[in-house]
XYZ file of C-alpha atoms in Angstrom:
337
model
C -75.661 -46.139 -54.755
C -74.644 -45.945 -51.222
C -71.883 -48.676 -51.973
C -70.447 -47.366 -55.340
C -67.856 -45.317 -56.090
C -68.136 -41.499 -57.009
C -67.816 -42.595 -61.018
C -70.192 -45.077 -60.739
C -72.914 -41.981 -59.288
C -72.553 -40.208 -62.081
C -72.105 -43.093 -64.241
C -69.314 -41.677 -66.209
C -65.680 -43.634 -66.650
C -62.793 -43.123 -64.529
C -61.226 -41.093 -67.425
C -64.185 -38.925 -68.058
C -62.973 -35.861 -68.846
C -64.644 -32.381 -66.844
C -67.101 -31.855 -69.784
C -68.517 -35.430 -69.555
C -68.401 -35.217 -65.969
C -70.515 -32.036 -65.535
C -72.835 -32.873 -67.969
C -73.844 -36.064 -66.931
C -74.129 -34.391 -63.633
C -76.469 -31.614 -64.708
C -78.721 -34.564 -66.007
C -78.554 -36.706 -62.990
C -79.972 -33.494 -61.280
C -82.334 -32.853 -63.220
C -83.971 -36.161 -62.877
C -83.444 -36.739 -59.117
C -84.213 -33.031 -58.160
C -86.969 -33.197 -55.413
C -89.307 -30.310 -57.552
C -89.878 -32.488 -59.930
C -88.710 -36.352 -59.572
C -91.490 -38.487 -57.461
C -88.835 -40.736 -56.476
C -89.501 -41.376 -52.605
C -85.539 -41.251 -52.147
C -84.539 -38.445 -54.533
C -83.059 -36.274 -51.406
C -80.607 -38.465 -50.768
C -79.722 -39.534 -54.211
C -79.340 -35.946 -54.748
C -77.158 -35.490 -52.025
C -75.192 -38.174 -52.997
C -74.953 -36.805 -56.772
C -73.694 -33.481 -55.303
C -71.100 -34.803 -53.287
C -69.143 -36.958 -55.984
C -69.343 -33.868 -58.520
C -67.705 -31.811 -55.731
C -64.791 -33.665 -55.682
C -64.786 -35.385 -59.181
C -65.024 -32.037 -60.631
C -62.169 -30.442 -58.905
C -58.681 -31.148 -60.016
C -56.774 -31.709 -56.384
C -59.458 -33.931 -54.667
C -60.044 -36.005 -58.126
C -56.494 -36.487 -57.832
C -56.565 -37.252 -54.261
C -59.964 -39.642 -54.946
C -57.992 -41.679 -57.437
C -54.965 -42.069 -55.186
C -57.186 -43.970 -52.772
C -59.536 -46.268 -55.229
C -56.400 -47.379 -56.014
C -54.569 -47.305 -52.790
C -54.274 -51.649 -51.462
C -56.046 -50.381 -47.898
C -59.079 -48.616 -49.502
C -61.975 -49.991 -48.283
C -62.648 -52.942 -49.798
C -66.596 -52.573 -50.331
C -65.629 -49.540 -52.904
C -65.263 -46.286 -52.446
C -68.582 -44.560 -51.707
C -67.433 -42.855 -48.219
C -64.678 -40.861 -49.452
C -63.498 -39.197 -46.552
C -65.087 -41.105 -43.827
C -62.720 -43.992 -43.628
C -58.519 -43.037 -41.641
C -57.343 -43.242 -38.463
C -59.448 -43.508 -35.088
C -62.058 -46.624 -35.345
C -62.448 -46.787 -39.533
C -60.618 -49.916 -39.763
C -59.861 -53.156 -39.428
C -63.797 -54.299 -38.710
C -65.745 -51.608 -40.539
C -63.570 -52.588 -44.135
C -61.140 -49.909 -44.006
C -57.307 -50.160 -43.614
C -55.814 -52.515 -40.588
C -52.127 -51.460 -38.778
C -51.622 -55.248 -39.330
C -51.954 -54.120 -43.147
C -49.673 -51.179 -42.888
C -47.001 -53.246 -41.249
C -46.636 -55.801 -43.585
C -46.710 -53.227 -46.508
C -43.681 -51.477 -44.676
C -42.094 -53.906 -42.942
C -41.553 -55.524 -39.199
C -39.484 -53.053 -37.040
C -39.122 -50.132 -34.827
C -42.297 -48.275 -35.065
C -41.239 -45.062 -35.556
C -37.819 -44.353 -37.419
C -34.876 -46.925 -37.228
C -35.515 -50.436 -39.998
C -39.413 -49.925 -39.683
C -42.075 -47.906 -41.232
C -42.184 -44.091 -40.769
C -45.677 -41.980 -40.811
C -43.811 -39.938 -43.642
C -43.857 -43.665 -45.547
C -47.440 -44.127 -44.764
C -48.565 -40.330 -45.993
C -46.389 -41.129 -49.395
C -48.791 -44.182 -49.547
C -51.811 -42.323 -49.282
C -51.073 -40.169 -52.055
C -49.194 -37.080 -50.014
C -45.752 -36.187 -49.178
C -43.955 -36.343 -46.103
C -45.778 -35.292 -43.154
C -44.922 -31.565 -42.857
C -45.759 -30.600 -46.540
C -49.494 -28.917 -46.821
C -52.161 -28.652 -44.008
C -54.358 -31.638 -43.317
C -57.215 -29.720 -44.380
C -56.078 -29.061 -47.698
C -55.708 -32.535 -48.877
C -54.647 -35.718 -49.132
C -55.279 -37.115 -45.666
C -56.718 -35.514 -43.227
C -55.269 -36.580 -39.591
C -58.016 -34.463 -37.781
C -61.157 -34.713 -39.398
C -60.348 -39.052 -39.550
C -60.349 -38.986 -43.333
C -59.230 -37.963 -46.914
C -60.035 -34.741 -48.100
C -62.465 -31.691 -46.567
C -63.934 -32.493 -43.248
C -66.204 -29.695 -44.741
C -69.669 -31.084 -45.609
C -72.977 -28.903 -46.130
C -76.785 -29.210 -44.212
C -78.941 -31.074 -44.749
C -81.833 -29.961 -46.523
C -85.320 -28.878 -44.507
C -89.254 -29.426 -45.605
C -91.599 -27.683 -44.663
C -95.692 -27.320 -46.002
C -96.502 -23.578 -46.836
C -100.401 -22.938 -47.418
C -100.978 -20.533 -50.073
C -104.988 -18.594 -51.160
C -106.070 -19.698 -54.273
C -106.109 -15.849 -55.653
C -102.291 -15.662 -54.938
C -101.545 -18.132 -57.150
C -103.324 -16.560 -59.641
C -102.019 -13.268 -59.215
C -97.752 -14.401 -57.664
C -97.900 -12.810 -53.828
C -95.130 -11.954 -51.286
C -95.363 -14.182 -48.373
C -93.871 -14.120 -44.706
C -93.029 -17.078 -42.834
C -91.443 -17.449 -39.447
C -88.954 -20.352 -38.592
C -87.671 -21.799 -35.827
C -83.699 -21.968 -37.822
C -80.864 -24.591 -36.087
C -77.765 -22.652 -36.195
C -74.634 -24.175 -35.360
C -72.251 -22.482 -33.021
C -68.215 -22.090 -33.332
C -67.975 -25.170 -31.151
C -69.745 -27.601 -32.853
C -73.079 -27.053 -30.717
C -76.560 -26.314 -32.498
C -78.823 -23.382 -31.040
C -82.072 -22.661 -32.759
C -82.285 -18.634 -33.948
C -86.166 -17.484 -35.173
C -85.750 -15.568 -38.316
C -88.795 -14.722 -41.160
C -88.505 -15.363 -44.324
C -90.450 -13.644 -47.433
C -91.033 -15.727 -50.372
C -92.710 -15.086 -53.647
C -95.269 -17.315 -54.437
C -94.827 -18.199 -58.116
C -97.495 -17.474 -60.661
C -99.428 -20.558 -61.447
C -97.566 -22.411 -59.289
C -100.228 -25.628 -58.511
C -100.922 -27.948 -55.391
C -97.691 -29.802 -54.316
C -94.954 -28.276 -55.997
C -92.052 -27.227 -54.216
C -90.414 -23.611 -53.550
C -86.793 -24.211 -53.260
C -84.719 -21.235 -50.801
C -81.528 -22.333 -51.475
C -79.063 -21.755 -47.657
C -82.206 -21.209 -45.503
C -81.660 -25.323 -44.393
C -79.582 -26.372 -41.573
C -76.280 -25.276 -40.684
C -73.382 -27.283 -42.529
C -70.720 -28.189 -40.550
C -66.592 -27.212 -40.790
C -67.637 -24.223 -42.922
C -69.728 -26.074 -45.486
C -72.856 -24.691 -47.037
C -76.016 -24.688 -45.053
C -78.347 -26.663 -46.545
C -81.481 -25.750 -48.621
C -85.471 -25.081 -47.483
C -88.070 -26.445 -49.923
C -91.534 -25.797 -48.996
C -94.469 -27.642 -50.080
C -97.528 -26.154 -51.597
C -100.679 -26.401 -50.110
C -103.713 -24.374 -51.576
C -106.440 -23.128 -49.883
C -109.447 -22.535 -51.320
C -113.585 -22.882 -50.254
C -115.372 -25.938 -49.927
C -117.572 -25.180 -53.429
C -113.745 -25.128 -55.799
C -111.817 -28.574 -55.910
C -108.446 -28.250 -57.762
C -107.042 -31.141 -60.410
C -104.134 -30.096 -61.485
C -104.151 -26.573 -63.017
C -107.907 -27.186 -63.770
C -110.351 -25.605 -61.629
C -114.332 -27.010 -60.617
C -115.919 -24.773 -58.590
C -119.817 -25.490 -57.592
C -122.438 -21.940 -59.318
C -126.074 -22.299 -57.840
C -128.216 -21.204 -60.495
C -132.146 -21.000 -60.095
C -134.603 -23.459 -61.983
C -135.722 -20.527 -64.631
C -132.184 -19.842 -64.908
C -131.577 -23.109 -66.104
C -134.500 -23.669 -67.871
C -134.976 -21.112 -70.137
C -130.889 -19.978 -69.997
C -130.052 -17.000 -69.240
C -126.806 -14.461 -68.852
C -125.285 -14.131 -64.779
C -122.407 -13.063 -62.988
C -120.001 -15.695 -61.227
C -117.357 -14.572 -58.957
C -114.410 -17.199 -59.096
C -110.606 -17.123 -58.483
C -110.036 -15.795 -62.082
C -112.253 -12.537 -61.486
C -115.879 -11.375 -62.083
C -117.450 -13.461 -64.999
C -120.064 -13.378 -67.061
C -121.679 -16.717 -67.617
C -124.512 -17.820 -70.362
C -126.500 -20.476 -68.819
C -127.413 -23.362 -71.606
C -131.574 -23.521 -71.945
C -132.550 -26.633 -69.910
C -129.559 -27.458 -68.415
C -129.422 -29.809 -65.673
C -127.284 -30.000 -62.314
C -124.026 -31.517 -62.330
C -123.204 -30.020 -66.424
C -120.224 -28.493 -66.584
C -119.298 -25.171 -68.347
C -115.808 -24.828 -69.260
C -114.098 -21.525 -69.394
C -110.857 -22.414 -71.523
C -108.025 -21.089 -69.934
C -109.055 -20.175 -67.040
C -107.777 -22.428 -64.701
C -104.457 -21.852 -62.741
C -102.234 -20.029 -65.454
C -99.203 -22.382 -65.326
C -96.795 -22.705 -67.502
C -100.157 -24.618 -69.499
C -102.851 -22.890 -67.877
C -105.859 -24.686 -67.207
C -109.413 -24.385 -67.816
C -112.291 -23.441 -65.206
C -115.371 -25.947 -64.963
C -118.170 -24.368 -63.361
C -120.339 -27.044 -62.134
C -124.335 -25.824 -62.754
C -126.172 -26.859 -58.597
C -130.415 -25.847 -59.509
C -131.581 -24.512 -55.957
C -135.174 -24.098 -55.700
C -136.418 -21.021 -53.334
C -138.079 -21.329 -50.138
C -141.837 -20.744 -50.317
C -142.285 -18.102 -48.176
C -145.756 -16.282 -49.276
C -148.681 -16.734 -50.649
C -147.732 -15.593 -54.143
C -144.509 -17.878 -54.091
C -147.662 -21.011 -54.000
C -149.226 -19.606 -56.323
C -146.471 -19.687 -58.518
C -145.192 -23.003 -57.805
C -149.251 -24.450 -58.383
C -149.420 -23.142 -61.818
C -145.812 -24.024 -62.843
C -147.527 -27.618 -61.883
C -150.456 -26.982 -63.936
C -148.566 -25.597 -66.652
C -145.872 -29.037 -66.720
C -149.415 -31.447 -65.740
C -148.275 -33.475 -68.818
C -144.690 -34.137 -68.512
C -143.874 -37.427 -67.120
C -140.376 -37.310 -64.855
C -138.005 -40.229 -64.878
C -137.626 -41.457 -61.316
């Protein structure tokens, strides 16, 4: 996408209406947003899409951009660098315009006034009036930033990971995190500021999903907006639990007689304390499915209780006798090994 012009990036024609541009932009954002996209380059694509839309949605910026695309001195490799090519090191070998091209276009002669070209002619050629018209930061050629259009740019998005307890996912909860945030100073330098952010953990969020905090990323440049902060959720839980999307699997220990005879027991789960009936002749490793008791996502998951039969330790004579009686009672039973 880097070598495409803004129209190519959004997938619209150069005569597309504002409504068409907006519609296509929204579609691309839904497709490549880091919250939903599995594309490894989603962050860069979103940045390009936003950059293209910010120019084409503005009538004046779009007119300047179109003028640049139609100008004979524009970068021959495509106009994907709007605002990046201009006087000051971007011409010649870099693929931008050259002073020789300007001289050929406007004719030989004295460089400043007289019969040769004038700077006013140069600015006019790039879609702006005489040099004295307007401000370089308002439109046309920006003689200070070295390119076309505004020198403002949005700060980079930042990514981090946050540990969230499984119980918080079931109920939704408030968390506080401390960040060392980069802050751009007026002179262009960057300092760091300690910041505490309060975060609302959405009820039903699943492992690996992201929470977006608008404007909490890196500082913008030249008055541009700050980037966003994306927090990847890592759900913490006990070793007896594992997660598969919104489904929760929890290992539950039961006694041999509970497995053989079938009994109702109370089990502490992420969904609360639940009464569960153990079926007769249950085996270790079998699952009891509790529908809708998994993570309460948009489509709630299920809770699976994985039964684990645990034999009590023999610590008394009575226990030994009980096992001897059990052995005699099942003396004719053949166990597959």
